[in-house]
Coordinates of C-alpha atoms in Angstrom, one line a residue:
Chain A
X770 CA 96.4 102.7 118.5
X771 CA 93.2 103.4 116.0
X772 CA 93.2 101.3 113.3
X773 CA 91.5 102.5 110.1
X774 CA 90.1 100.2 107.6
X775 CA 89.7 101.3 104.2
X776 CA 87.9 99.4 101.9
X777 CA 87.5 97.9 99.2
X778 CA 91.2 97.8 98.6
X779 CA 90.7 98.3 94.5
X780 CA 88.0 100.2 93.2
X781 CA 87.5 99.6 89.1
X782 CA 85.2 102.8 88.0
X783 CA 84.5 104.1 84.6
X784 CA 85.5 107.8 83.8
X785 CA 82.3 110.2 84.4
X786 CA 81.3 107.6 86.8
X787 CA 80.8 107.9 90.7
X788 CA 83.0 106.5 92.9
X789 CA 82.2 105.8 96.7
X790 CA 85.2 105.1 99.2
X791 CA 84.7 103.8 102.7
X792 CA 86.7 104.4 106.1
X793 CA 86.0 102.9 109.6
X794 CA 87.5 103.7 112.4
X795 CA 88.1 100.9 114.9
X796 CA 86.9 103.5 118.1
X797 CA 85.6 107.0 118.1
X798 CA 87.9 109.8 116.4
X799 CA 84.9 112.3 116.1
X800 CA 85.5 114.2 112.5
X801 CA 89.3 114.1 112.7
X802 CA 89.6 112.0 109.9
X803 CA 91.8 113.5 106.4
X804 CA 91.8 111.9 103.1
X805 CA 94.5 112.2 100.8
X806 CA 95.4 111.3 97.2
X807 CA 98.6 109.7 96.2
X808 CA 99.6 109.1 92.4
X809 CA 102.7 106.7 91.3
X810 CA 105.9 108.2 92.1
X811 CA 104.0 111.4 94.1
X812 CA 103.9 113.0 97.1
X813 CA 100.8 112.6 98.8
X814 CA 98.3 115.4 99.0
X815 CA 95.8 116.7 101.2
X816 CA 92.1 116.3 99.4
X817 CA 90.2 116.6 102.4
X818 CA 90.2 117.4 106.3
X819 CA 87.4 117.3 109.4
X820 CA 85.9 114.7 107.8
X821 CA 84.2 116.8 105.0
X822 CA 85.9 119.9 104.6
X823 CA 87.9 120.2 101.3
X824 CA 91.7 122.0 101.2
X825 CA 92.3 124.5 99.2
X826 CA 92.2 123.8 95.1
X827 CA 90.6 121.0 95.4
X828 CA 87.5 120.4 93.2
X829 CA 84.1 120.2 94.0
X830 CA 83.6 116.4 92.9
X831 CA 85.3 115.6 95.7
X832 CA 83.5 115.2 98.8
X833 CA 83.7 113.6 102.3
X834 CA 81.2 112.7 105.1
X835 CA 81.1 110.9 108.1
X836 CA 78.8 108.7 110.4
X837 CA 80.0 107.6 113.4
X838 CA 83.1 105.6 112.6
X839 CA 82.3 105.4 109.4
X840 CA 84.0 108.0 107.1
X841 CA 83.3 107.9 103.1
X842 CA 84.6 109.6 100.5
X843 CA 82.9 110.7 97.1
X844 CA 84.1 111.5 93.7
X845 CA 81.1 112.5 91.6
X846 CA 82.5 111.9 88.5
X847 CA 85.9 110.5 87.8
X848 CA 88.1 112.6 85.7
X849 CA 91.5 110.7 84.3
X850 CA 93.6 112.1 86.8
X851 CA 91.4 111.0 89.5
X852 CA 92.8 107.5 89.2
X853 CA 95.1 107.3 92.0
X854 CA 95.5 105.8 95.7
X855 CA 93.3 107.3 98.1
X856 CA 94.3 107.0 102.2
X857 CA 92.7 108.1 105.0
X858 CA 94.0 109.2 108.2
X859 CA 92.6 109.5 111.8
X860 CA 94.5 112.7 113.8
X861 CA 92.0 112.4 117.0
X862 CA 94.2 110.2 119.1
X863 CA 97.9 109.7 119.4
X864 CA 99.4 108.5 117.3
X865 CA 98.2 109.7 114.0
X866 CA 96.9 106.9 112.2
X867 CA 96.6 106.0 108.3
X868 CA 94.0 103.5 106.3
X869 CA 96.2 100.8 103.9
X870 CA 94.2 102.7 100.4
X871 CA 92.3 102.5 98.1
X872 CA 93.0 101.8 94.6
X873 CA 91.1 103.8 92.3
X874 CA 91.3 102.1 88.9
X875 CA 90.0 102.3 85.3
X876 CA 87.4 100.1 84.4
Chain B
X984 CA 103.8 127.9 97.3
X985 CA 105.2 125.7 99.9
X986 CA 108.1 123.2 98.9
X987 CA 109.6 120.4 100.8
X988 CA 112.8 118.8 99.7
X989 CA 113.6 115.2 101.0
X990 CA 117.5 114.6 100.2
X991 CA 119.4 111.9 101.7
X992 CA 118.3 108.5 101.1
X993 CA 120.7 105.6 100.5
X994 CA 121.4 102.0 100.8
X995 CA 122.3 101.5 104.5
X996 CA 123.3 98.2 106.5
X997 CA 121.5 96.3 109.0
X998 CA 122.5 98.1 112.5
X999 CA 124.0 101.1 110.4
X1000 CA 123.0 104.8 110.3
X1001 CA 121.9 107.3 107.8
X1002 CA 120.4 111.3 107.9
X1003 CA 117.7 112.3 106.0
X1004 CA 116.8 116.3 105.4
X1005 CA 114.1 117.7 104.5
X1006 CA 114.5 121.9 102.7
X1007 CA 111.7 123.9 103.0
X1008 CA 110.8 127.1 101.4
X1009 CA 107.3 129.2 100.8
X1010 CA 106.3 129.7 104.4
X1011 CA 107.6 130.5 107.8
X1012 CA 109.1 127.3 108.6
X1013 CA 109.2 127.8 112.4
X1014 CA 105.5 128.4 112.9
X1015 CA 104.5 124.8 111.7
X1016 CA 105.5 121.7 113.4
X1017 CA 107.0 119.0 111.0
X1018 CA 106.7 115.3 111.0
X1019 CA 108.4 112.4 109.0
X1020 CA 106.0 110.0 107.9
X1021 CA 107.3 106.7 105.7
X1022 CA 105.9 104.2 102.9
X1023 CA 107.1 100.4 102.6
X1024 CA 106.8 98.9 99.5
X1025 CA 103.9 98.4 98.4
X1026 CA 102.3 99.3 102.0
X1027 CA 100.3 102.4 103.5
X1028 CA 101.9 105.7 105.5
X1029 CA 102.9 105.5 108.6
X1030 CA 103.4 108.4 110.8
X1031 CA 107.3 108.0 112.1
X1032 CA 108.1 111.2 114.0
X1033 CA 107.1 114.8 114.7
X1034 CA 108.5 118.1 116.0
X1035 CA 107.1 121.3 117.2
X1036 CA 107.7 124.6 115.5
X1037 CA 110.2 126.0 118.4
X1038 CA 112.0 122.2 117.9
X1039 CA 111.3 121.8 122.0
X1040 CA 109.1 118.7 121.5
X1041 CA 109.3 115.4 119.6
X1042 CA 107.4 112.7 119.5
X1043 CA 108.1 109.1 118.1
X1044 CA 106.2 105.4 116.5
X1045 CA 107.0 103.0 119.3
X1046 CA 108.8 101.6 116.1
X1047 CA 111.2 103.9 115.9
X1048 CA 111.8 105.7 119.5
X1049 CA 114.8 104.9 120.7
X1050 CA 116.5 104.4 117.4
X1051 CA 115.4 107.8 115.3
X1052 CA 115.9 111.3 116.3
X1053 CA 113.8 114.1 114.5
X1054 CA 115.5 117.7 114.9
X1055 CA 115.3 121.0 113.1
X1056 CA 117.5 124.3 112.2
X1057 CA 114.8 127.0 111.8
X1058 CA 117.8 129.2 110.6
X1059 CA 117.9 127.0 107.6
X1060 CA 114.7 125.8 107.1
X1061 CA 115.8 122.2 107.1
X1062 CA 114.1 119.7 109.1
X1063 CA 116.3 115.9 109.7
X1064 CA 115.8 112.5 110.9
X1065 CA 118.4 111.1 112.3
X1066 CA 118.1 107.0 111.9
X1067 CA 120.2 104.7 114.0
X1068 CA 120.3 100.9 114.5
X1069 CA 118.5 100.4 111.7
X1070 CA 116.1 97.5 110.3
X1071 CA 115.5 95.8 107.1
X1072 CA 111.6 96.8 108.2
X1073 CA 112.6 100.3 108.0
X1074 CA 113.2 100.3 104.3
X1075 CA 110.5 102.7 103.1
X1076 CA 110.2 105.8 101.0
X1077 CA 110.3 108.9 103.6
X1078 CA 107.9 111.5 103.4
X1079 CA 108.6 114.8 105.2
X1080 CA 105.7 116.5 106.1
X1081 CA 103.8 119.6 107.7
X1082 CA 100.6 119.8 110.1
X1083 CA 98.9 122.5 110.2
X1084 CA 99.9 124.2 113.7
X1085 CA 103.2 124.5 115.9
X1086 CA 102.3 121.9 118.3
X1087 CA 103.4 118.4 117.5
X1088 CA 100.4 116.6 118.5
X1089 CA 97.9 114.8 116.4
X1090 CA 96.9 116.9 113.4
X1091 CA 96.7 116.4 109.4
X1092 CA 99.5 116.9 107.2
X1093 CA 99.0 119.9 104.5
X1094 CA 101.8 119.8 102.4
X1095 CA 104.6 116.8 101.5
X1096 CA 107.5 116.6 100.3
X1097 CA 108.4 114.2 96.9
X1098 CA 110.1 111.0 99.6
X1099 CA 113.1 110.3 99.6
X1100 CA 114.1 106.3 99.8
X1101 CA 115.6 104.5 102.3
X1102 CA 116.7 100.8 102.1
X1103 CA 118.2 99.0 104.8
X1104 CA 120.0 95.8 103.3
X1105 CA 123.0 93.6 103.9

């Protein structure tokens, strides 16, 4: 099966600032790669999909992109309810395949 | 708005059994395919099960098949996961979730439910 490796595994960022997420894919899933967000005691939820396409509601900071097996994802400027677990998740192959997170802290 | 209930979860013994349900409500339940997808402590997701909208195709982790049977009642909107034989390893918050078309094949999830836990322990 695809494993996806997230890193790093906590990211410390200061509110306002940019955070930068990474994503690789341990073979080819073309853009079929979805990012979610996942706060203490929540349900996931969907943030984005393809690789760069955001689901519905969710803000503009948010942003993904892909190179090869390399998937990243982008908050432009942390909010405080940004601060949350962020997993990816490869749908290309069978089966569907999750990252381990990313913890986004406050600095 | 869609809604996905988890109900269910328990304290179960090695080798013992336990349903989980999942209620859903704000969209046409059979046109999506569904999928259970779990959370150890302190781990990532893991994608356990899914079934098509029409309920005629399943699909299963090599950790579970066997063991686990997902199956749904498009009359009441409820999807379930039947767990059998189960595992201390199989303690885990579970997630039920939809994809985005009526197949069960490889596909994002667009809406969760809130979990609902499962611990297997003697």
């Amino acid at each position: 099966e695809i494993v996806m490796t997230q890193s790093p595994a906590t990211l410390s960022v200061s509110p306002g600032e940019r955070a930068t997420l990474s994503c690789r894919a341990s073979e080819s899933v073309s853009t079929n790669v979805a990012w979610y967000q996942q706060k203490p005691g929540q349900a996931p939820r969907l943030l984005i999909s393809a690789a760069s396409t955001r689901a519905t509601g969710i803000p503009a900071r948010f942003s993904g992109s892909a190179s090869g097996t390399d998937f990243t994802l982008t908050i432009s400027s942390l909010q405080s309810e940004d601060f949350a677990v962020y997993s990816c998740q490869q749908y290309n192959h069978w089966p569907p395949t999750f990252g381990q997170g990313t913890k986004v802290e406050i600095k | 708005e869609v809604h996905l209930l988890e109900s269910g979860g328990d304290l179960a013994q090695p080798r013992g059994s336990l349903r989980v349900s999942c209620e859903a409500s704000g969209f046409t339940f059979g046109s999506y395919a569904m999928a259970w997808v779990r959370q150890a402590p302190g781990k990532g997701l893991e994608w356990v099960s899914a079934v098509s909208g029409g309920g005629g195709h399943t699909a299963y982790a090599d950790s579970v098949k066997g063991r686990f049977t997902i199956s749904r009642d498009n009359s009441k909107n409820t999807l379930y996961l039947q767990m059998n034989s189960l595992r201390v390893e199989d303690t885990a918050v579970y997630y039920c979730a939809r994809l985005t078309i009526p197949y069960a094949v490889a596909d994002f999830f667009d809406s969760w439910g809130q979990g609902t836990l499962v611990t297997v322990s003697s």
